[in-house]
PDB file of C-alpha atoms and ligand atoms in Angstrom:
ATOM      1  CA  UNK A  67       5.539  -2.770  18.943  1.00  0.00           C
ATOM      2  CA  UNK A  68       3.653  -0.367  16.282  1.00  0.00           C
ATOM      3  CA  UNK A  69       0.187  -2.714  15.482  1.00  0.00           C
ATOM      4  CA  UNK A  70       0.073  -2.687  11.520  1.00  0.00           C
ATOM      5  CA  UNK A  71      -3.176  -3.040   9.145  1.00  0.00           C
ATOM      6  CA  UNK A  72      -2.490  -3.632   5.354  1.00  0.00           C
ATOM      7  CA  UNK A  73      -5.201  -2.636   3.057  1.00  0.00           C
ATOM      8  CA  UNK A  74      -5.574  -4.725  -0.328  1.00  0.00           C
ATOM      9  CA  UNK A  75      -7.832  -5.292  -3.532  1.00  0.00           C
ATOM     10  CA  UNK A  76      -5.291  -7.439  -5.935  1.00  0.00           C
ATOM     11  CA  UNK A  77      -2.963 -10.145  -5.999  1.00  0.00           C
ATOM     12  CA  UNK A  78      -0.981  -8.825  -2.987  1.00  0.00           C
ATOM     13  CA  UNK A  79       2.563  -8.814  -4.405  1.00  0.00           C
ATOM     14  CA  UNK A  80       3.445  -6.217  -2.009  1.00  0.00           C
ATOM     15  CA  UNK A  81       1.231  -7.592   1.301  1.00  0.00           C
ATOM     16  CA  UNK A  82       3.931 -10.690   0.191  1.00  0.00           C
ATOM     17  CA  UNK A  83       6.944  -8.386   0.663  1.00  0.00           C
ATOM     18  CA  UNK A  84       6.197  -7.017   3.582  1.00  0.00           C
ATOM     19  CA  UNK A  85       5.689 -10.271   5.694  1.00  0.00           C
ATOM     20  CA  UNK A  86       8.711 -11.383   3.790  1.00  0.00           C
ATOM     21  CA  UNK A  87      10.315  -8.601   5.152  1.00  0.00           C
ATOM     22  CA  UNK A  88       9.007  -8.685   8.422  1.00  0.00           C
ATOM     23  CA  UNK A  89       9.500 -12.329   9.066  1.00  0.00           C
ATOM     24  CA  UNK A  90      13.204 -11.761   8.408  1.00  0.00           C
ATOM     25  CA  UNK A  91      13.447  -8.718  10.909  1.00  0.00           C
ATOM     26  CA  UNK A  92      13.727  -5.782   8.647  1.00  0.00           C
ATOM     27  CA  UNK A  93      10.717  -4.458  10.113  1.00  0.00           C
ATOM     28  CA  UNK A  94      11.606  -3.899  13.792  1.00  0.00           C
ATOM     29  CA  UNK A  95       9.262  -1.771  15.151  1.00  0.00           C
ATOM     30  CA  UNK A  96       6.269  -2.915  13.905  1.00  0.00           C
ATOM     31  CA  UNK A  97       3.999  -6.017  13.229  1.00  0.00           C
ATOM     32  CA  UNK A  98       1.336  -6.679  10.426  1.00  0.00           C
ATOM     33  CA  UNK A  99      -1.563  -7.816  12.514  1.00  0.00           C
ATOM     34  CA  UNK A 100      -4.244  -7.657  10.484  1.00  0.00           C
ATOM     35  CA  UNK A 101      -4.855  -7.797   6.063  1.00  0.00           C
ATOM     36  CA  UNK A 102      -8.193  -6.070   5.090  1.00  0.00           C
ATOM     37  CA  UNK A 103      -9.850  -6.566   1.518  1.00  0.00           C
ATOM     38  CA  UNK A 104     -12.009  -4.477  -0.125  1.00  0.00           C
ATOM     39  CA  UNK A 105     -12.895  -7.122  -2.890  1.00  0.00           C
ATOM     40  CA  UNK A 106     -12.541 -10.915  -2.856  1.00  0.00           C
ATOM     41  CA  UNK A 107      -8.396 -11.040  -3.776  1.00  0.00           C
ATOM     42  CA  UNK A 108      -5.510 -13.086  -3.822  1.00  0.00           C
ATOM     43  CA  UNK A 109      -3.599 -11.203  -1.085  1.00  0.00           C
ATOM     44  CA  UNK A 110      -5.971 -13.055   1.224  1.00  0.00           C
ATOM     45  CA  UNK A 111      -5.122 -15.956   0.834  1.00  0.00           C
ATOM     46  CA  UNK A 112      -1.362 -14.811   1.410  1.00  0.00           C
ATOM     47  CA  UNK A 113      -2.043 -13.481   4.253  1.00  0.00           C
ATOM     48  CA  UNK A 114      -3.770 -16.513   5.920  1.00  0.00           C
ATOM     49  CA  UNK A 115      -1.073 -18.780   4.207  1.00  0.00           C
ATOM     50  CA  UNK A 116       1.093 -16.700   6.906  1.00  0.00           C
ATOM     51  CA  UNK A 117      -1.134 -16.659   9.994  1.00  0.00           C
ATOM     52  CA  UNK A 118      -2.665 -13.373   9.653  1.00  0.00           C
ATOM     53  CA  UNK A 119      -5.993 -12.082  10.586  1.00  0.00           C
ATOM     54  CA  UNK A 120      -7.406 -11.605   7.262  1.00  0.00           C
ATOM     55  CA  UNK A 121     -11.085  -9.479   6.970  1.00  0.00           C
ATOM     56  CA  UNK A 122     -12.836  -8.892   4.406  1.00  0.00           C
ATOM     57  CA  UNK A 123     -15.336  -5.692   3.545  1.00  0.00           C
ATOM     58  CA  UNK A 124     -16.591  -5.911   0.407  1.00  0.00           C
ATOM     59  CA  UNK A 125     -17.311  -1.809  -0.728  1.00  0.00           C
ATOM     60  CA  UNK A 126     -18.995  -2.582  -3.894  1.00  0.00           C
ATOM     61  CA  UNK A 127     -21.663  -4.500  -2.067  1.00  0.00           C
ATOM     62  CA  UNK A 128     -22.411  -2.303   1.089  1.00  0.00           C
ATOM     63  CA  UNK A 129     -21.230   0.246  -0.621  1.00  0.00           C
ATOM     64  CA  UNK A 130     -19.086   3.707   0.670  1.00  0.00           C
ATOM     65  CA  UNK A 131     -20.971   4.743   4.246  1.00  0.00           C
ATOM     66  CA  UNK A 132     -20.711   1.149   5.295  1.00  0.00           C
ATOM     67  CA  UNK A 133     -17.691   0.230   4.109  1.00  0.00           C
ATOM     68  CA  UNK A 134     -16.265   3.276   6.083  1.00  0.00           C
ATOM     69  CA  UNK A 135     -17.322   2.537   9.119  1.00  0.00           C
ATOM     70  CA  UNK A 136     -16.812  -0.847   9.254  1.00  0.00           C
ATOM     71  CA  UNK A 137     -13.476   0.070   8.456  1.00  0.00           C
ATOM     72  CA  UNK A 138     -13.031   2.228  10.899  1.00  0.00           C
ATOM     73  CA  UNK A 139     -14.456  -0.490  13.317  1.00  0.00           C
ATOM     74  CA  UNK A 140     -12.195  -3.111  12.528  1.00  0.00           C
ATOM     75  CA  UNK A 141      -9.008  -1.012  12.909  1.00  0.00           C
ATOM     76  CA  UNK A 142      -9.970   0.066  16.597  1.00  0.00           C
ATOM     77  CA  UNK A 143     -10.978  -3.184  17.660  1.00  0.00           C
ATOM     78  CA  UNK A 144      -7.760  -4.492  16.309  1.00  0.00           C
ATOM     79  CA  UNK A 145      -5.588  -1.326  18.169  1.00  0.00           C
ATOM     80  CA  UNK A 146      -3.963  -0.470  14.869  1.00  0.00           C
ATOM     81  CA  UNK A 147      -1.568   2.427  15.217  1.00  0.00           C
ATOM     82  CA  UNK A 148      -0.470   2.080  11.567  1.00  0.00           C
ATOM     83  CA  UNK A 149      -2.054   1.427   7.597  1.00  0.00           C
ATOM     84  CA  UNK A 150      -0.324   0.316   4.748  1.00  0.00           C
ATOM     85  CA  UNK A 151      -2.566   0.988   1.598  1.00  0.00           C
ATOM     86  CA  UNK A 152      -0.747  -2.253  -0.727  1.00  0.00           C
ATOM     87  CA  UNK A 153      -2.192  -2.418  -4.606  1.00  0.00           C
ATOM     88  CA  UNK A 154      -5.801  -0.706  -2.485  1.00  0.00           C
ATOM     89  CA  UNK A 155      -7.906   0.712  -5.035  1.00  0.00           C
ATOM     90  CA  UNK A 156     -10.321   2.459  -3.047  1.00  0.00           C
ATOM     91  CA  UNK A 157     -10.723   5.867  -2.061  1.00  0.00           C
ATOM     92  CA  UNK A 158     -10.038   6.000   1.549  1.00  0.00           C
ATOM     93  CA  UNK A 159     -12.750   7.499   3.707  1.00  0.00           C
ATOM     94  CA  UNK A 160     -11.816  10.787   5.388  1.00  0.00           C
ATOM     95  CA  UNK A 161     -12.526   9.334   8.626  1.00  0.00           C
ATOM     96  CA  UNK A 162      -9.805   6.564   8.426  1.00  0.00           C
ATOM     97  CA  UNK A 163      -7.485   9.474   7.265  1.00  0.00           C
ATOM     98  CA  UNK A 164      -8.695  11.846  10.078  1.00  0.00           C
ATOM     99  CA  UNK A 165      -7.922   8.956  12.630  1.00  0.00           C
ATOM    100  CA  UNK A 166      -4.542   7.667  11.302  1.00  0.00           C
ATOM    101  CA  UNK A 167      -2.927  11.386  10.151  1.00  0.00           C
ATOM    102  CA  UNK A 168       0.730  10.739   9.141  1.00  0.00           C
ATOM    103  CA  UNK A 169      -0.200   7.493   9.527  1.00  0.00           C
ATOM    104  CA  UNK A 170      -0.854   6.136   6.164  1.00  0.00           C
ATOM    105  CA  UNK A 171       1.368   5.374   3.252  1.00  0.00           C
ATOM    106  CA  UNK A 172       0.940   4.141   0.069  1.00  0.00           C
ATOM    107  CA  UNK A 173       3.046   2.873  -2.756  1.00  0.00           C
ATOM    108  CA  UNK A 174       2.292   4.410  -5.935  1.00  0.00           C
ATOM    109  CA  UNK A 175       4.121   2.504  -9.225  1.00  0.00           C
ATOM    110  CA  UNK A 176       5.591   5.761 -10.510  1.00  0.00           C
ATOM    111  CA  UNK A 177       7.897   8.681  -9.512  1.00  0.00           C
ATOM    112  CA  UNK A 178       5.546  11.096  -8.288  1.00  0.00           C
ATOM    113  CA  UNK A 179       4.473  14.113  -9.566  1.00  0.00           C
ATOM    114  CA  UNK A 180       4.578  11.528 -12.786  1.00  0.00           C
ATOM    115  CA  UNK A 181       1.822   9.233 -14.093  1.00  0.00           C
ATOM    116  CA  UNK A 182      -0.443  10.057 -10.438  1.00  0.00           C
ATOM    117  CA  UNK A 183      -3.395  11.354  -9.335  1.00  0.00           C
ATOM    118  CA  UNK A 184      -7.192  10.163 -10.553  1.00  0.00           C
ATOM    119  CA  UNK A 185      -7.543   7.600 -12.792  1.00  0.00           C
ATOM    120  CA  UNK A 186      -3.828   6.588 -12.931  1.00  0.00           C
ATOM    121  CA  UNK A 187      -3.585   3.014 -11.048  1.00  0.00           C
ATOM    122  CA  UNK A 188      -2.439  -0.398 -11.951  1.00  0.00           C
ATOM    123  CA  UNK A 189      -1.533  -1.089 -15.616  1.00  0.00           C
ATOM    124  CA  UNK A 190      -2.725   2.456 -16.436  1.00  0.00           C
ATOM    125  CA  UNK A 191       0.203   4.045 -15.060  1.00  0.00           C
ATOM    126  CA  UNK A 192       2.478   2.166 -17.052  1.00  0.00           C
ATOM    127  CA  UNK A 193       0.602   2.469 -20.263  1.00  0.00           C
ATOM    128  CA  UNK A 194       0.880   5.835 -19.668  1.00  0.00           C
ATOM    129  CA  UNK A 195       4.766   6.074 -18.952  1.00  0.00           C
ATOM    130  CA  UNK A 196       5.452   4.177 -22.240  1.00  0.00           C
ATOM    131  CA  UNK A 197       3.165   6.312 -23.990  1.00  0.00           C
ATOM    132  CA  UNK A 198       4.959   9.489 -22.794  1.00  0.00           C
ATOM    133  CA  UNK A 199       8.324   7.663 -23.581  1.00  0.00           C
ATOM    134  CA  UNK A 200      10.333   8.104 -20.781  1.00  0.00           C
ATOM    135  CA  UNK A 201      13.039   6.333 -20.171  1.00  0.00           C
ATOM    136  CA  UNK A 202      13.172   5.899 -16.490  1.00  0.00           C
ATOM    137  CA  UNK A 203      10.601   5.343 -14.212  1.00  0.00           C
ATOM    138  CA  UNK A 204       9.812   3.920 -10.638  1.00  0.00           C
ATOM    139  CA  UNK A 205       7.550   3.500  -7.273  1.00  0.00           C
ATOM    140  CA  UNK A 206       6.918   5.842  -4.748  1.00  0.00           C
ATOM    141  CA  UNK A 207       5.975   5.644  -1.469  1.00  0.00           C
ATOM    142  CA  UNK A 208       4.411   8.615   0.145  1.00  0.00           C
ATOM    143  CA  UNK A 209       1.843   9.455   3.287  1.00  0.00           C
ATOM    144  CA  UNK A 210      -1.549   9.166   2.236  1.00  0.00           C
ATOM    145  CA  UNK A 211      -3.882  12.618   2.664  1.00  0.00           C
ATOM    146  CA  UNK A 212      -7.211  13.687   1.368  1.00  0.00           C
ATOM    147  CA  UNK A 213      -5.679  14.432  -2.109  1.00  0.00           C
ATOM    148  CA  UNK A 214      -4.700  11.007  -4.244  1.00  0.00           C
ATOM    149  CA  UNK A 215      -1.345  10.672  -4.025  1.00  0.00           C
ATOM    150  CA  UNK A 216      -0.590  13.658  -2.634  1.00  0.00           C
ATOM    151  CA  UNK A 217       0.907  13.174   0.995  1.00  0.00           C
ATOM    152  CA  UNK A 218       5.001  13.881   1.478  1.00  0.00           C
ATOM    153  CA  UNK A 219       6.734  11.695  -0.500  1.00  0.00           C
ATOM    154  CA  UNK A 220       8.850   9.212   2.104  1.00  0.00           C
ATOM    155  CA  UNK A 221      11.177   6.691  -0.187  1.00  0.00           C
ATOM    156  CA  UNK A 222      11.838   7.160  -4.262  1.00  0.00           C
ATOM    157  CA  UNK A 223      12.927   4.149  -6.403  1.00  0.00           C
ATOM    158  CA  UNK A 224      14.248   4.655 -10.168  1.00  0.00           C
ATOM    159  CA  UNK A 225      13.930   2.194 -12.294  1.00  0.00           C
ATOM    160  CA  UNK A 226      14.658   1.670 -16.401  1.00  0.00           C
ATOM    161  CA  UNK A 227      12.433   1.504 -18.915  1.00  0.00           C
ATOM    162  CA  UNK A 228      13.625  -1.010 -21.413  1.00  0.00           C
ATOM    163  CA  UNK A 229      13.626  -0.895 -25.262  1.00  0.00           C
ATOM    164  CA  UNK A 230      10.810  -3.134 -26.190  1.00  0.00           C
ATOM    165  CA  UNK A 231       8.962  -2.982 -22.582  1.00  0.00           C
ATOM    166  CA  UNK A 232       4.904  -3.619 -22.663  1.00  0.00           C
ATOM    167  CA  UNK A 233       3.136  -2.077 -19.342  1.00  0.00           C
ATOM    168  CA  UNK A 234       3.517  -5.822 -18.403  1.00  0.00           C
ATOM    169  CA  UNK A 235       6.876  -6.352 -18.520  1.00  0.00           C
ATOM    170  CA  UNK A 236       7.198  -2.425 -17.252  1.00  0.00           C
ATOM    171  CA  UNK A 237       4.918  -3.049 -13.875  1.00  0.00           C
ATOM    172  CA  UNK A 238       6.833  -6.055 -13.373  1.00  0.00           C
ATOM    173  CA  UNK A 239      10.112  -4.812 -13.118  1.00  0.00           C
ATOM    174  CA  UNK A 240       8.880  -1.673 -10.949  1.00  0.00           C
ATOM    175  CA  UNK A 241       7.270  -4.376  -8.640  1.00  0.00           C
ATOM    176  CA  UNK A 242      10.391  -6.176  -8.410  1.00  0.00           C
ATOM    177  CA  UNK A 243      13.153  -3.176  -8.149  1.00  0.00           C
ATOM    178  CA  UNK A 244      11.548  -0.954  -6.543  1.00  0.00           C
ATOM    179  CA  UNK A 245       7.726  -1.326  -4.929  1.00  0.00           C
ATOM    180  CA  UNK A 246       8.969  -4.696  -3.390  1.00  0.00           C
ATOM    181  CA  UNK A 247      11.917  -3.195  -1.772  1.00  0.00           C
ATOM    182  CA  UNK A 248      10.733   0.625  -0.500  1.00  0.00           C
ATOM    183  CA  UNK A 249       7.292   0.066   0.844  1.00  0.00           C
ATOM    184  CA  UNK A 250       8.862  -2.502   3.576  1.00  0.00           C
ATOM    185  CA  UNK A 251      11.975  -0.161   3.983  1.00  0.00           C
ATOM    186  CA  UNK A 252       9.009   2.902   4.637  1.00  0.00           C
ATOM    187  CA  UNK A 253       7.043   1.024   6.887  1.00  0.00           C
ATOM    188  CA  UNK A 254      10.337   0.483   9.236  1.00  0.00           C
ATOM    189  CA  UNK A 255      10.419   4.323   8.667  1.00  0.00           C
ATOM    190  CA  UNK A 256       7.385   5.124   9.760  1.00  0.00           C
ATOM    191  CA  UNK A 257       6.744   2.834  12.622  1.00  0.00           C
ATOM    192  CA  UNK A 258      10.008   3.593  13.978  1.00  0.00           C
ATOM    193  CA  UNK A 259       8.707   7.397  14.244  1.00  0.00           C
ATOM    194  CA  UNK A 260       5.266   6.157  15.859  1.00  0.00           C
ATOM    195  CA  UNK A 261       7.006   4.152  18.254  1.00  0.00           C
ATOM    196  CA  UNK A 262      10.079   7.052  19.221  1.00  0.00           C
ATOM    197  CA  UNK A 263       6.657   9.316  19.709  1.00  0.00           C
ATOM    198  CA  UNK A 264       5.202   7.005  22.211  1.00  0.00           C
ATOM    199  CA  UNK A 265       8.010   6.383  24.392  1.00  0.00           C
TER     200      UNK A 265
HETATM  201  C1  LIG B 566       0.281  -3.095  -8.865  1.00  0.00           C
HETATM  202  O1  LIG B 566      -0.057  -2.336 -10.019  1.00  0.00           O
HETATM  203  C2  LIG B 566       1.248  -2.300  -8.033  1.00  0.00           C
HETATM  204  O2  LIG B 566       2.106  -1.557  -8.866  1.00  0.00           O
HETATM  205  C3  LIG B 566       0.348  -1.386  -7.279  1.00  0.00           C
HETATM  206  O3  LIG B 566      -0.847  -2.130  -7.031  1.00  0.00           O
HETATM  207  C4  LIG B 566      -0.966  -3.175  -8.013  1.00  0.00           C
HETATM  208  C5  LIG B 566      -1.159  -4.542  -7.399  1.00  0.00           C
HETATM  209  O4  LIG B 566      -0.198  -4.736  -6.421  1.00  0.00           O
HETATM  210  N1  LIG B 566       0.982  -0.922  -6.079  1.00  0.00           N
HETATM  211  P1  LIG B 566      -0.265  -6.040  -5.449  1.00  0.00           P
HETATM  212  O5  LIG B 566       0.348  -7.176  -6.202  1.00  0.00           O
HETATM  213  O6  LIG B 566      -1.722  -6.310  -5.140  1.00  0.00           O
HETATM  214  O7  LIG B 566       0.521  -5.657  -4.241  1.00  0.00           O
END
């Protein structure tokens, strides 16, 4: 059984899916055994409202060199084979990526090479879809490397954008149609692989 850490900051929409899906089986091969926050959020309370070890590290206080390896620390201590980066908003130290390679995915709340890259999180990258005007849009999920947002994309979810749609209504929908449905589907993916490797 692959031992999985999700990484937060927000309201934890998509820590919420994943239990969700993992509660009801469609996650097989691994097991979300421990939430870490990098800021006082929401998703913790979700994830004690479903028995999870839930840790908090708060960067902005201890800032970047602490934060990392306290990071680091509580991942080995906790034998995690896996990280989920779900709504995480900070950089992720190159020693967390050196230690997990190919281990790491994110979901990013458009179709990548679109709307990514610095500066483009959150609200921002639907602002910036609407802006553009384009008329479909998504959430990708994709291994996480040194460059932001720029591991192999895994699973790709297209979505509308409606006449009339604010970034509200926009992230909403891409939450619901998409993030909510391929980061669980790509953490079967990947854990599956980790755990074929080990046998
Ligand atoms: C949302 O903008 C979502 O699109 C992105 O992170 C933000 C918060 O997500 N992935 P969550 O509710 O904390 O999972």
């Amino acid at each position: 059984m692959v031992r999985i850490a999700v990484l937060v900051s927000g309201g934890g929409t998509n820590l919420e899916a994943l239990l969700e899906a993992e509660e009801s089986g469609r996650i097989p091969s691994g097991r979300i055994e421990l939430v870490v926050a990098d800021r006082p959020s929401y998703a913790l309370e979700r994830a004690a409202r479903h028995g999870r070890e839930a840790v908090l590290i708060e960067r902005k206080k201890i800032g970047m060199k602490l934060f990392s390896s306290e990071l680091v620390d509580v991942l080995r201590n906790h034998g995690i084979d896996m990280v989920i980066l779900a709504g995480f908003l900070s950089i992720l130290p190159p020693s967390v990526i050196d230690q997990y390679r190919d281990r790491i995915i994110n979901i990013h709340p458009s179709l990548i090479p679109s709307f990514c890259g610095k500066g483009f999180y959150g609200l921002k990258v639907h602002e910036a879809a609407l802006e553009r005007g384009v008329k479909v849009t998504g959430a990708t999920v994709h291994l996480v490397n040194e460059i932001p947002d720029g591991g192999r994309i895994l699973i790709q979810k297209a979505v509308a954008v409606l006449p009339g749609d604010s970034p509200e209504t926009l992230q909403r929908r891409v939450m619901e149609e998409a993030e909510w449905k391929i980061l669980p589907e790509a953490a079967q993916m990947i854990a599956k692989e980790i755990e074929d490797e080990s046998r």
